[in-house]
Amino acid sequence: MSQPAANPEVWRVPVRVDFAGGTLDLWPIYAMLGGCLTVNAAVDLWISIEISRSGQGHRVSSRDLGRDLAFESWPGEAPAGLSWVWRVLSASGTPPASVAIHSPVPQGSGLGVSSCLGVGLLGAAMGEEAGEDLASKVPLLRDLESMELQTPTGWQDYYPAALGGALALHWDGPEPRWERLEPHPGLLADLVVFYTGKPHHSGMTNWEAYKRFIEGDVRTRQSLSDIREIARDMAQALPSDPAAVAELLEREGRARMNLSPAVETDAMRAVRDLGRREGWYAGMKPCGAGGGGCCLLVVKDGHREAAEAALRNLGLPPLDLRITPKGLHRL
């Protein structure tokens, strides 16, 4: 069986926050609506991947999931509990002898963990750090994820991990074109991410919106049209106007609640109500499809400490993260 090398390669891949436009990256929604874009950014919560390229047999382990599997030869079918890891490494053409994964991010966080992990695994197995060459592999990962989940999947989440930084992804062709954004320094000072304590299930939430959109549901189509306009405005506001970003987050949150009332949780309502009473709340939206996971919160200038203290008192401690220009890289 495979044994860990004394000095394995250590790779790190960031997760992401999404500012606007989620669900629009599902085909054929963006083709049917036209003019769609999504705005997201890599953040410095790092998934660690250690790989050894030589050794007898294969070993795959995840400390967070409590999985440690060993094989004499690479399995032809997905092992229980690590099927996504197996699927991506199989597609790389060169599964390493051993892979060990550690993520500090809660499961169901809404921070794109599975997609970012996919980028990390594929890039590390192929020896490919962040950049346009790695971004060109994203369509493969998108199709693998649909195979894994057996639903249509969006694919905006891969790009921050593959490219790093903040991005506007324009869905006006068979593959998105990306525009790099430089978030306003004032926004970075007022941006808080917290975990609601409840995991979300983005695949199912997006699937319900997808079905209603394809069936021609008027409310769903209007909500997604509204989200498209918000995303366009967000790409303009992110580098220049923190107050506008806060307002747009709030508008997107309301549009998502029109898609499904289950998007907003009790924790989100508690934060909004308390923040408005205490004067530090500016705007908020769920990360990913909502219904749990993390939330992106903008607080009023100079009120970050008060907001973070209030979140802790609510049992919703903020995550320590910042937007990072780095995508997947080897240490």
Coordinates of C-alpha atoms in Angstrom, one line a residue:
M1 CA 0.0 0.0 0.0
S2 CA 1.1 3.6 -0.6
Q3 CA 3.1 5.3 2.2
P4 CA 3.3 9.0 2.6
A5 CA 6.6 10.5 1.4
A6 CA 8.9 12.2 3.8
N7 CA 8.6 15.5 1.9
P8 CA 5.3 15.6 0.0
E9 CA 4.3 18.5 -2.3
V10 CA 2.1 20.9 -0.4
W11 CA -0.5 22.8 -2.5
R12 CA -3.0 25.4 -1.3
V13 CA -6.2 26.5 -3.0
P14 CA -8.5 29.3 -1.9
V15 CA -12.3 29.2 -1.5
R16 CA -14.4 32.1 -2.7
V17 CA -17.1 34.6 -1.8
D18 CA -19.8 35.5 -4.3
F19 CA -21.0 39.1 -4.5
A20 CA -23.7 38.8 -7.2
G21 CA -25.1 36.8 -10.0
G22 CA -25.2 33.2 -8.6
T23 CA -27.5 30.8 -10.5
L24 CA -27.0 32.8 -13.7
D25 CA -24.0 30.6 -14.4
L26 CA -26.2 27.6 -15.0
W27 CA -26.6 26.7 -18.7
P28 CA -28.9 27.5 -20.5
I29 CA -30.1 30.2 -18.1
Y30 CA -27.3 32.6 -19.1
A31 CA -27.9 31.8 -22.8
M32 CA -31.6 32.4 -22.6
L33 CA -31.5 35.6 -20.5
G34 CA -28.5 37.1 -22.2
G35 CA -26.1 39.7 -20.8
C36 CA -25.4 37.7 -17.6
L37 CA -22.4 38.0 -15.4
T38 CA -21.3 36.9 -11.9
V39 CA -19.0 38.7 -9.5
N40 CA -16.9 36.7 -7.0
A41 CA -13.5 36.7 -5.3
A42 CA -10.9 34.3 -3.9
V43 CA -10.4 34.6 -0.2
D44 CA -7.6 33.4 2.1
L45 CA -9.2 30.4 3.6
W46 CA -7.0 27.7 2.2
I47 CA -7.7 24.1 1.4
S48 CA -4.4 22.2 1.8
I49 CA -3.5 19.3 -0.5
E50 CA -0.5 17.2 0.1
I51 CA 0.5 14.8 -2.7
S52 CA 3.2 12.2 -3.2
R53 CA 3.8 11.1 -6.8
S54 CA 5.7 7.9 -6.1
G55 CA 5.1 4.9 -4.0
Q56 CA 3.4 1.5 -4.0
G57 CA -0.4 1.6 -4.5
H58 CA -2.6 4.6 -3.8
R59 CA -3.8 6.3 -0.7
V60 CA -6.5 9.1 -0.3
S61 CA -7.2 10.7 3.1
S62 CA -9.3 13.5 4.4
R63 CA -8.7 14.5 8.0
D64 CA -12.0 16.5 8.1
L65 CA -14.2 13.7 6.9
G66 CA -12.4 11.0 8.8
R67 CA -11.6 9.1 5.7
D68 CA -8.3 7.2 5.0
L69 CA -8.5 4.8 2.1
A70 CA -5.7 2.7 0.6
F71 CA -5.7 0.7 -2.7
E72 CA -3.2 -1.6 -4.4
S73 CA -4.2 0.0 -7.7
W74 CA -6.3 3.0 -8.6
P75 CA -10.0 2.0 -8.3
G76 CA -12.2 1.8 -11.4
E77 CA -15.2 2.9 -9.4
A78 CA -15.7 5.7 -6.9
P79 CA -15.0 4.7 -3.3
A80 CA -17.6 5.6 -0.7
G81 CA -17.2 9.0 0.9
L82 CA -14.5 10.4 -1.4
S83 CA -16.2 10.1 -4.8
W84 CA -15.5 13.7 -5.9
V85 CA -11.8 13.3 -5.1
W86 CA -11.7 10.1 -7.0
R87 CA -13.5 11.5 -10.0
V88 CA -11.2 14.6 -10.4
L89 CA -8.0 12.6 -9.9
S90 CA -9.2 10.0 -12.4
A91 CA -9.8 12.7 -14.9
S92 CA -6.3 14.1 -14.4
G93 CA -4.8 11.0 -16.0
T94 CA -2.1 10.9 -13.4
P95 CA -3.5 10.0 -9.9
P96 CA -0.7 10.5 -7.4
A97 CA 0.4 7.7 -5.1
S98 CA -1.0 9.5 -2.1
V99 CA -3.2 12.5 -1.5
A100 CA -4.1 14.1 1.9
I101 CA -6.7 16.9 2.1
H102 CA -7.4 19.3 4.9
S103 CA -10.1 22.1 4.8
P104 CA -10.7 24.7 7.5
V105 CA -14.0 25.6 6.0
P106 CA -17.3 24.1 7.3
Q107 CA -19.2 21.7 5.0
G108 CA -22.1 23.4 3.3
S109 CA -20.5 26.8 3.8
G110 CA -21.6 28.3 0.5
L111 CA -18.0 29.2 -0.2
G112 CA -17.6 26.9 -3.1
V113 CA -15.5 24.3 -1.3
S114 CA -16.2 21.3 -3.6
S115 CA -15.5 23.3 -6.7
C116 CA -12.4 25.0 -5.3
L117 CA -11.2 21.6 -4.1
G118 CA -11.7 20.2 -7.6
V119 CA -9.5 22.9 -9.1
G120 CA -6.9 22.2 -6.4
L121 CA -6.9 18.4 -7.0
L122 CA -6.8 18.7 -10.8
G123 CA -4.1 21.4 -10.8
A124 CA -1.9 19.7 -8.2
A125 CA -2.1 16.3 -9.9
M126 CA -1.1 17.9 -13.2
G127 CA 1.5 20.2 -11.6
E128 CA -0.4 23.3 -12.8
E129 CA -0.6 26.4 -10.7
A130 CA -3.1 29.2 -11.0
G131 CA -3.4 30.9 -14.4
E132 CA -5.1 30.8 -17.7
D133 CA -3.9 27.3 -18.5
L134 CA -5.6 26.0 -15.4
A135 CA -8.7 28.1 -16.1
S136 CA -9.0 26.3 -19.4
K137 CA -9.7 23.0 -17.5
V138 CA -12.8 24.5 -15.9
P139 CA -15.3 23.1 -18.4
L140 CA -14.0 19.6 -17.6
L141 CA -14.6 20.2 -13.9
R142 CA -18.1 21.6 -14.6
D143 CA -19.0 18.4 -16.4
L144 CA -17.5 16.2 -13.7
E145 CA -19.5 18.0 -11.1
S146 CA -22.7 17.4 -13.0
M147 CA -21.8 13.7 -13.2
E148 CA -21.2 13.7 -9.5
L149 CA -24.3 15.5 -8.4
Q150 CA -26.6 14.3 -11.2
T151 CA -28.0 17.8 -11.6
P152 CA -27.1 20.8 -13.8
T153 CA -24.4 22.8 -12.1
G154 CA -23.1 26.4 -12.2
W155 CA -19.5 26.9 -12.8
Q156 CA -18.5 30.4 -11.6
D157 CA -16.9 28.9 -8.4
Y158 CA -14.0 27.4 -10.2
Y159 CA -12.5 30.6 -11.6
P160 CA -11.4 32.3 -8.4
A161 CA -9.5 29.2 -7.4
A162 CA -8.0 28.9 -10.9
L163 CA -7.2 32.6 -11.3
G164 CA -7.2 34.3 -7.9
G165 CA -8.4 37.8 -7.1
A166 CA -11.8 39.4 -7.6
L167 CA -13.5 38.7 -10.9
A168 CA -16.4 39.7 -13.1
L169 CA -17.3 36.7 -15.2
H170 CA -19.3 37.6 -18.3
W171 CA -21.4 34.7 -19.6
D172 CA -21.8 35.9 -23.2
G173 CA -20.3 33.0 -25.0
P174 CA -19.8 29.2 -24.7
E175 CA -17.2 29.9 -22.0
P176 CA -17.1 33.0 -19.8
R177 CA -14.7 35.9 -20.3
W178 CA -13.2 37.3 -17.1
E179 CA -12.5 40.8 -16.0
R180 CA -10.2 41.4 -13.0
L181 CA -11.6 43.8 -10.4
E182 CA -9.8 45.7 -7.7
P183 CA -12.2 46.0 -4.7
H184 CA -12.3 49.4 -3.0
P185 CA -10.1 49.5 0.2
G186 CA -13.0 50.9 2.2
L187 CA -15.1 47.9 1.2
L188 CA -12.4 45.5 2.4
A189 CA -12.4 47.2 5.8
D190 CA -16.2 46.8 6.2
L191 CA -16.7 43.3 4.8
V192 CA -17.5 40.5 7.2
V193 CA -18.3 36.9 6.5
F194 CA -20.0 34.7 9.2
Y195 CA -21.3 31.2 9.3
T196 CA -25.0 30.7 10.2
G197 CA -24.3 27.4 11.9
K198 CA -26.5 25.6 9.4
P199 CA -25.1 24.0 6.2
H200 CA -26.8 24.7 2.9
H201 CA -27.4 22.5 -0.2
S202 CA -26.7 24.6 -3.2
G203 CA -27.3 21.9 -5.8
M204 CA -30.9 21.3 -4.7
T205 CA -31.6 25.0 -4.2
N206 CA -30.3 25.9 -7.7
W207 CA -32.1 22.8 -9.2
E208 CA -35.5 24.1 -8.0
A209 CA -34.8 27.6 -9.5
Y210 CA -33.5 25.9 -12.7
K211 CA -36.6 23.8 -13.2
R212 CA -39.0 26.7 -12.6
F213 CA -37.0 28.9 -15.0
I214 CA -37.1 26.3 -17.8
E215 CA -40.8 25.8 -17.2
G216 CA -41.3 29.5 -17.7
D217 CA -42.3 30.5 -14.2
V218 CA -42.8 34.3 -14.4
R219 CA -41.7 35.0 -10.8
T220 CA -38.5 33.0 -11.2
R221 CA -37.6 34.6 -14.5
Q222 CA -38.2 38.1 -13.1
S223 CA -36.1 37.3 -10.0
L224 CA -33.2 36.1 -12.2
S225 CA -33.5 39.1 -14.5
D226 CA -33.3 41.3 -11.4
I227 CA -30.2 39.4 -10.2
R228 CA -28.6 40.0 -13.7
E229 CA -29.1 43.7 -13.3
I230 CA -27.7 43.7 -9.8
A231 CA -24.6 41.8 -10.9
R232 CA -24.0 44.3 -13.7
D233 CA -24.2 47.1 -11.1
M234 CA -22.0 45.2 -8.7
A235 CA -19.2 44.9 -11.2
Q236 CA -19.2 48.7 -11.5
A237 CA -19.5 49.3 -7.7
L238 CA -17.0 46.9 -6.3
P239 CA -13.9 49.0 -7.2
S240 CA -15.4 52.4 -6.4
D241 CA -18.4 52.6 -4.0
P242 CA -18.7 50.5 -0.8
A243 CA -22.1 52.0 0.0
A244 CA -23.4 50.9 -3.3
V245 CA -22.0 47.4 -2.8
A246 CA -23.9 47.1 0.5
E247 CA -27.1 48.3 -1.1
L248 CA -26.6 45.8 -4.0
L249 CA -26.0 42.9 -1.5
E250 CA -29.3 43.7 0.2
R251 CA -31.1 43.9 -3.2
E252 CA -29.7 40.5 -4.3
G253 CA -30.7 39.0 -0.9
R254 CA -34.3 40.1 -1.5
A255 CA -34.2 38.8 -5.1
R256 CA -33.0 35.4 -3.8
M257 CA -35.9 35.3 -1.3
N258 CA -38.2 35.8 -4.2
L259 CA -36.7 32.7 -5.7
S260 CA -37.4 30.8 -2.4
P261 CA -38.3 32.0 1.0
A262 CA -36.1 29.3 2.4
V263 CA -33.1 31.3 1.3
E264 CA -33.2 33.4 4.5
T265 CA -32.6 31.7 7.8
D266 CA -33.5 32.7 11.3
A267 CA -29.8 33.7 11.9
M268 CA -29.9 36.1 9.0
R269 CA -33.0 37.7 10.3
A270 CA -31.5 38.1 13.7
V271 CA -28.4 39.7 12.3
R272 CA -30.4 42.2 10.2
D273 CA -32.7 43.1 13.0
L274 CA -30.0 43.6 15.6
G275 CA -27.7 45.4 13.2
R276 CA -30.4 47.9 12.2
R277 CA -31.2 48.6 15.9
E278 CA -27.6 49.1 16.8
G279 CA -26.7 51.1 13.7
W280 CA -24.0 49.0 12.1
Y281 CA -25.9 47.1 9.5
A282 CA -25.5 48.2 5.8
G283 CA -26.3 45.1 3.7
M284 CA -26.1 41.4 3.5
K285 CA -26.7 38.4 1.2
P286 CA -26.2 34.6 1.6
C287 CA -23.1 33.1 0.1
G288 CA -24.0 30.6 -2.6
A289 CA -27.6 29.7 -3.0
G290 CA -28.6 30.5 0.6
G291 CA -30.7 28.5 3.0
G292 CA -27.8 28.2 5.4
G293 CA -24.0 28.3 5.1
C294 CA -22.1 31.7 5.2
C295 CA -23.3 35.2 4.7
L296 CA -21.6 38.2 3.3
L297 CA -22.2 41.3 5.4
V298 CA -21.1 44.9 4.9
V299 CA -21.1 47.1 8.0
K300 CA -21.2 50.8 8.2
D301 CA -17.8 52.6 8.2
G302 CA -16.1 52.4 11.5
H303 CA -18.5 49.8 13.0
R304 CA -16.7 46.6 12.3
E305 CA -15.6 45.8 15.9
A306 CA -19.2 46.4 17.2
A307 CA -20.6 44.2 14.4
E308 CA -18.2 41.4 15.0
A309 CA -18.8 41.5 18.8
A310 CA -22.6 41.4 18.1
L311 CA -22.1 38.4 15.8
R312 CA -20.2 36.5 18.5
N313 CA -22.9 37.3 21.1
L314 CA -25.4 35.7 18.6
G315 CA -23.2 32.6 18.4
L316 CA -22.2 33.5 14.8
P317 CA -18.5 34.2 15.0
P318 CA -17.1 35.9 11.9
L319 CA -14.5 34.1 9.8
D320 CA -11.0 35.6 9.6
L321 CA -10.5 36.1 5.9
R322 CA -9.6 38.6 3.2
I323 CA -9.7 38.7 -0.6
T324 CA -6.5 37.3 -2.0
P325 CA -4.9 37.7 -5.4
K326 CA -3.6 34.1 -5.2
G327 CA -5.3 31.1 -6.7
L328 CA -3.9 27.5 -6.5
H329 CA -0.2 27.5 -5.8
R330 CA 2.5 25.2 -4.5
L331 CA 4.3 26.1 -1.3

